[in-house]
Short mmCIF file of C-alpha atoms in Angstrom, two decimals:
data_model
loop_
_atom_site.label_atom_id
_atom_site.label_comp_id
_atom_site.label_asym_id
_atom_site.label_seq_id
_atom_site.Cartn_x
_atom_site.Cartn_y
_atom_site.Cartn_z
CA UNK A 1232 124.93 65.30 144.97
CA UNK A 1233 124.43 63.04 141.97
CA UNK A 1234 126.91 60.53 143.30
CA UNK A 1235 125.39 60.68 146.77
CA UNK A 1236 122.03 59.80 145.20
CA UNK A 1237 123.57 56.78 143.50
CA UNK A 1238 123.57 58.20 139.97
CA UNK A 1239 126.24 56.58 137.85
CA UNK A 1240 127.04 54.34 134.88
CA UNK A 1241 123.99 53.30 132.90
CA UNK A 1242 121.92 56.29 134.07
CA UNK A 1243 120.81 59.34 132.10
CA UNK A 1244 120.53 62.85 133.52
CA UNK A 1245 118.51 65.57 131.80
CA UNK A 1246 120.37 68.89 131.64
CA UNK A 1247 120.14 72.20 129.75
CA UNK A 1248 122.42 72.83 126.77
CA UNK A 1249 122.03 76.60 127.10
CA UNK A 1250 124.81 77.66 129.46
CA UNK A 1251 128.31 76.58 130.33
CA UNK A 1252 129.62 73.03 130.47
CA UNK A 1253 129.79 72.76 134.26
CA UNK A 1254 126.61 70.73 134.77
CA UNK A 1255 127.27 68.47 131.78
CA UNK A 1256 130.79 67.78 133.01
CA UNK A 1257 129.49 66.93 136.48
CA UNK A 1258 127.13 64.36 134.98
CA UNK A 1259 129.89 62.73 132.93
CA UNK A 1260 132.14 62.54 136.00
CA UNK A 1261 129.58 60.27 137.66
CA UNK A 1262 129.68 57.95 134.64
CA UNK A 1263 126.11 58.88 133.68
CA UNK A 1264 125.05 60.20 130.26
CA UNK A 1265 123.86 63.82 129.90
CA UNK A 1266 120.65 64.20 127.88
CA UNK A 1267 119.90 67.71 126.65
CA UNK A 1268 116.42 69.24 126.84
CA UNK A 1269 115.22 72.54 125.44
CA UNK A 1270 114.59 75.75 127.39
CA UNK A 1271 111.67 78.11 127.81
CA UNK A 1272 112.29 81.17 125.60
CA UNK A 1273 111.48 83.75 128.29
CA UNK A 1274 113.31 82.31 131.32
CA UNK A 1275 116.18 80.48 129.54
CA UNK A 1276 115.60 77.66 132.03
CA UNK A 1277 114.58 74.06 131.28
CA UNK A 1278 111.14 73.66 129.72
CA UNK A 1279 109.16 71.11 131.79
CA UNK A 1280 107.47 69.71 128.67
CA UNK A 1281 110.85 69.24 126.98
CA UNK A 1282 112.18 67.51 130.09
CA UNK A 1283 109.20 65.14 130.14
CA UNK A 1284 109.77 64.34 126.47
CA UNK A 1285 113.44 63.54 127.13
CA UNK A 1286 112.73 60.99 129.88
CA UNK A 1287 113.51 57.34 129.12
CA UNK A 1288 113.56 54.23 131.32
CA UNK A 1289 117.23 55.03 132.03
CA UNK A 1290 116.63 58.58 133.26
CA UNK A 1291 117.62 58.97 136.90
CA UNK A 1292 117.74 62.73 137.47
CA UNK A 1293 117.19 66.26 136.18
CA UNK A 1294 119.54 69.16 136.92
CA UNK A 1295 117.77 72.52 136.72
CA UNK A 1296 119.80 75.71 136.33
CA UNK A 1297 118.28 79.08 137.23
CA UNK A 1298 119.64 81.44 134.60
CA UNK A 1299 120.47 85.20 134.66
CA UNK A 1300 118.34 85.74 137.76
CA UNK A 1301 115.30 84.04 136.23
CA UNK A 1302 113.70 81.21 138.17
CA UNK A 1303 112.80 77.93 136.49
CA UNK A 1304 109.26 76.59 136.83
CA UNK A 1305 110.13 74.30 139.73
CA UNK A 1306 106.54 73.30 140.47
CA UNK A 1307 106.08 71.77 137.04
CA UNK A 1308 109.60 70.35 136.96
CA UNK A 1309 109.07 68.64 140.32
CA UNK A 1310 105.78 67.28 139.01
CA UNK A 1311 107.70 65.70 136.12
CA UNK A 1312 110.17 64.29 138.60
CA UNK A 1313 107.46 62.80 140.77
CA UNK A 1314 105.63 61.24 137.83
CA UNK A 1315 108.77 59.49 136.63
CA UNK A 1316 110.52 58.88 139.95
CA UNK A 1317 113.42 61.23 139.18
CA UNK A 1318 115.80 63.15 141.41
CA UNK A 1319 115.41 66.89 140.68
CA UNK A 1320 118.43 69.04 141.57
CA UNK A 1321 118.75 72.82 141.33
CA UNK A 1322 121.73 75.01 140.57
CA UNK A 1323 121.15 78.67 141.29
CA UNK A 1324 123.01 81.93 141.01
CA UNK A 1325 123.91 84.23 143.87
CA UNK A 1326 121.05 86.70 143.72
CA UNK A 1327 122.32 89.17 146.28
CA UNK A 1328 119.95 91.05 148.52
CA UNK A 1329 119.09 94.42 149.97
CA UNK A 1330 120.09 97.62 148.20
CA UNK A 1331 122.12 95.89 145.48
CA UNK A 1332 119.23 93.72 144.35
CA UNK A 1333 116.81 96.62 144.55
CA UNK A 1334 119.06 98.86 142.45
CA UNK A 1335 119.55 96.18 139.77
CA UNK A 1336 115.79 95.82 139.52
CA UNK A 1337 115.38 99.59 139.26
CA UNK A 1338 118.05 99.76 136.55
CA UNK A 1339 116.39 96.90 134.67
CA UNK A 1340 113.02 98.66 134.82
CA UNK A 1341 114.64 101.84 133.49
CA UNK A 1342 116.22 100.00 130.56
CA UNK A 1343 113.10 97.98 129.75
CA UNK A 1344 111.00 101.13 129.64
CA UNK A 1345 113.30 102.92 127.18
CA UNK A 1346 115.06 100.42 124.92
CA UNK A 1347 113.77 100.09 121.35
CA UNK A 1348 114.54 97.50 118.68
CA UNK A 1349 115.52 94.75 121.10
CA UNK A 1350 113.37 92.29 123.04
CA UNK A 1351 113.74 93.14 126.73
CA UNK A 1352 113.46 90.56 129.54
CA UNK A 1353 109.98 89.60 130.68
CA UNK A 1354 111.00 90.26 134.25
CA UNK A 1355 108.62 89.23 136.97
CA UNK A 1356 108.64 89.60 140.72
CA UNK A 1357 111.29 86.94 141.23
CA UNK A 1358 113.81 88.15 138.64
CA UNK A 1359 117.04 89.31 140.30
CA UNK A 1360 118.75 90.49 137.07
CA UNK A 1361 122.10 88.88 137.69
CA UNK A 1362 122.40 89.63 134.00
CA UNK A 1363 120.17 91.90 131.90
CA UNK A 1364 119.74 89.80 128.77
CA UNK A 1365 118.00 91.15 125.67
CA UNK A 1366 117.38 89.53 122.31
CA UNK A 1367 118.55 91.15 119.12
CA UNK A 1368 116.01 90.13 116.48
CA UNK A 1369 116.95 89.29 112.95
CA UNK A 1370 118.45 86.38 111.09
CA UNK A 1371 120.86 85.08 113.71
CA UNK A 1372 124.39 85.81 114.81
CA UNK A 1373 125.45 88.38 112.20
CA UNK A 1374 122.75 90.76 113.43
CA UNK A 1375 123.39 90.23 117.14
CA UNK A 1376 127.16 90.32 116.74
CA UNK A 1377 127.10 93.44 114.56
CA UNK A 1378 124.86 95.11 117.11
CA UNK A 1379 127.23 94.15 119.95
CA UNK A 1380 130.25 95.54 118.11
CA UNK A 1381 128.47 98.81 117.42
CA UNK A 1382 127.33 99.17 121.03
CA UNK A 1383 130.85 98.49 122.32
CA UNK A 1384 132.19 101.11 119.91
CA UNK A 1385 129.93 103.61 121.69
CA UNK A 1386 131.54 102.77 125.03
CA UNK A 1387 128.94 100.34 126.39
CA UNK A 1388 130.25 97.08 127.79
CA UNK A 1389 128.17 94.11 126.65
CA UNK A 1390 128.77 90.42 126.08
CA UNK A 1391 127.22 87.34 124.54
CA UNK A 1392 126.14 85.20 127.51
CA UNK A 1393 126.15 81.84 125.69
CA UNK A 1394 128.17 81.69 122.49
CA UNK A 1395 127.71 77.99 121.71
CA UNK A 1396 125.15 75.61 123.22
CA UNK A 1397 126.75 72.62 124.91
CA UNK A 1398 125.16 70.12 122.51
CA UNK A 1399 127.00 71.86 119.64
CA UNK A 1400 130.44 71.67 121.27
CA UNK A 1401 132.66 68.90 119.84
CA UNK A 1402 133.22 67.26 123.22
CA UNK A 1403 129.49 66.94 124.00
CA UNK A 1404 128.03 66.91 120.49
CA UNK A 1405 124.54 65.44 120.17
CA UNK A 1406 122.53 65.07 116.98
CA UNK A 1407 119.48 66.67 118.56
CA UNK A 1408 117.59 69.81 117.65
CA UNK A 1409 116.83 72.24 120.47
CA UNK A 1410 115.21 75.17 118.65
CA UNK A 1411 114.74 77.53 121.61
CA UNK A 1412 118.25 76.86 122.90
CA UNK A 1413 119.77 77.49 119.49
CA UNK A 1414 117.71 80.62 118.89
CA UNK A 1415 118.67 82.02 122.28
CA UNK A 1416 122.37 81.40 121.63
CA UNK A 1417 122.04 83.28 118.32
CA UNK A 1418 120.05 86.26 119.62
CA UNK A 1419 120.92 87.01 123.26
CA UNK A 1420 123.12 89.84 124.46
CA UNK A 1421 123.82 90.88 128.06
CA UNK A 1422 123.81 94.64 128.72
CA UNK A 1423 125.25 96.21 131.88
CA UNK A 1424 122.89 96.54 134.84
CA UNK A 1425 125.26 96.60 137.82
CA UNK A 1426 123.95 98.14 141.03
CA UNK A 1427 126.80 100.69 140.98
CA UNK A 1428 125.74 102.21 137.65
CA UNK A 1429 124.69 105.84 137.54
CA UNK A 1430 121.68 107.25 135.71
CA UNK A 1431 124.05 108.81 133.15
CA UNK A 1432 125.59 105.39 132.46
CA UNK A 1433 122.14 103.87 132.01
CA UNK A 1434 121.23 106.70 129.62
CA UNK A 1435 124.36 105.93 127.62
CA UNK A 1436 123.25 102.30 127.27
CA UNK A 1437 119.82 103.39 126.03
CA UNK A 1438 121.24 105.99 123.62
CA UNK A 1439 123.80 103.56 122.18
CA UNK A 1440 121.23 100.80 121.62
CA UNK A 1441 118.41 102.98 120.33
CA UNK A 1442 120.71 104.73 117.85
CA UNK A 1443 121.14 101.37 116.12
CA UNK A 1444 117.47 100.80 115.40
CA UNK A 1445 118.07 100.86 111.65
CA UNK A 1446 120.37 97.85 111.97
CA UNK A 1447 117.58 95.70 113.29
CA UNK A 1448 114.39 94.17 112.08
CA UNK A 1449 111.31 95.03 114.17
CA UNK A 1450 111.09 93.13 117.46
CA UNK A 1451 107.85 91.16 117.87
#
């Protein structure tokens, strides 16, 4: 899509650094330069204000990634695009539909109503919970990683959704500070929320997490 729009050498494309390298690699394949912008802390999607601040005379496009089932603020992002004459592209996730989507939302509501000591997702009507991502508060990775190990030891499958932001990977290193991106990479943990889970399995997730409250600082 970038190539079809004429994006190439000499152009810049604003992309998120929170996520995998797929979008960044696509930009480099066109010959354009990826420029990283920060994310909103609740949606993990590009922050429209950060995108606007990253625009230069060479900026040709913005690639927006909808993350974990959250939806980016496309109205504001398109406004930024219109003001600066930029192509705005979206990359989504397969949200599913019907009973599967409904059950994930029910499971997410159950977890959010019972988990203590972690920051649960904000949710919202449009959230499809492709991943149920919480934040483990504290002083960074040692707290989140220790929490993850302890939860796994109790038989609950969990994973770190983004271990290293793209702008901190050697191949795409940029000397830029993205505080919300870096904080999210340090604090986030994905807990199971699959549609096939039983109530007993959900209870096990809650029991395993809540039993570790003493490991954590209070969540604000």
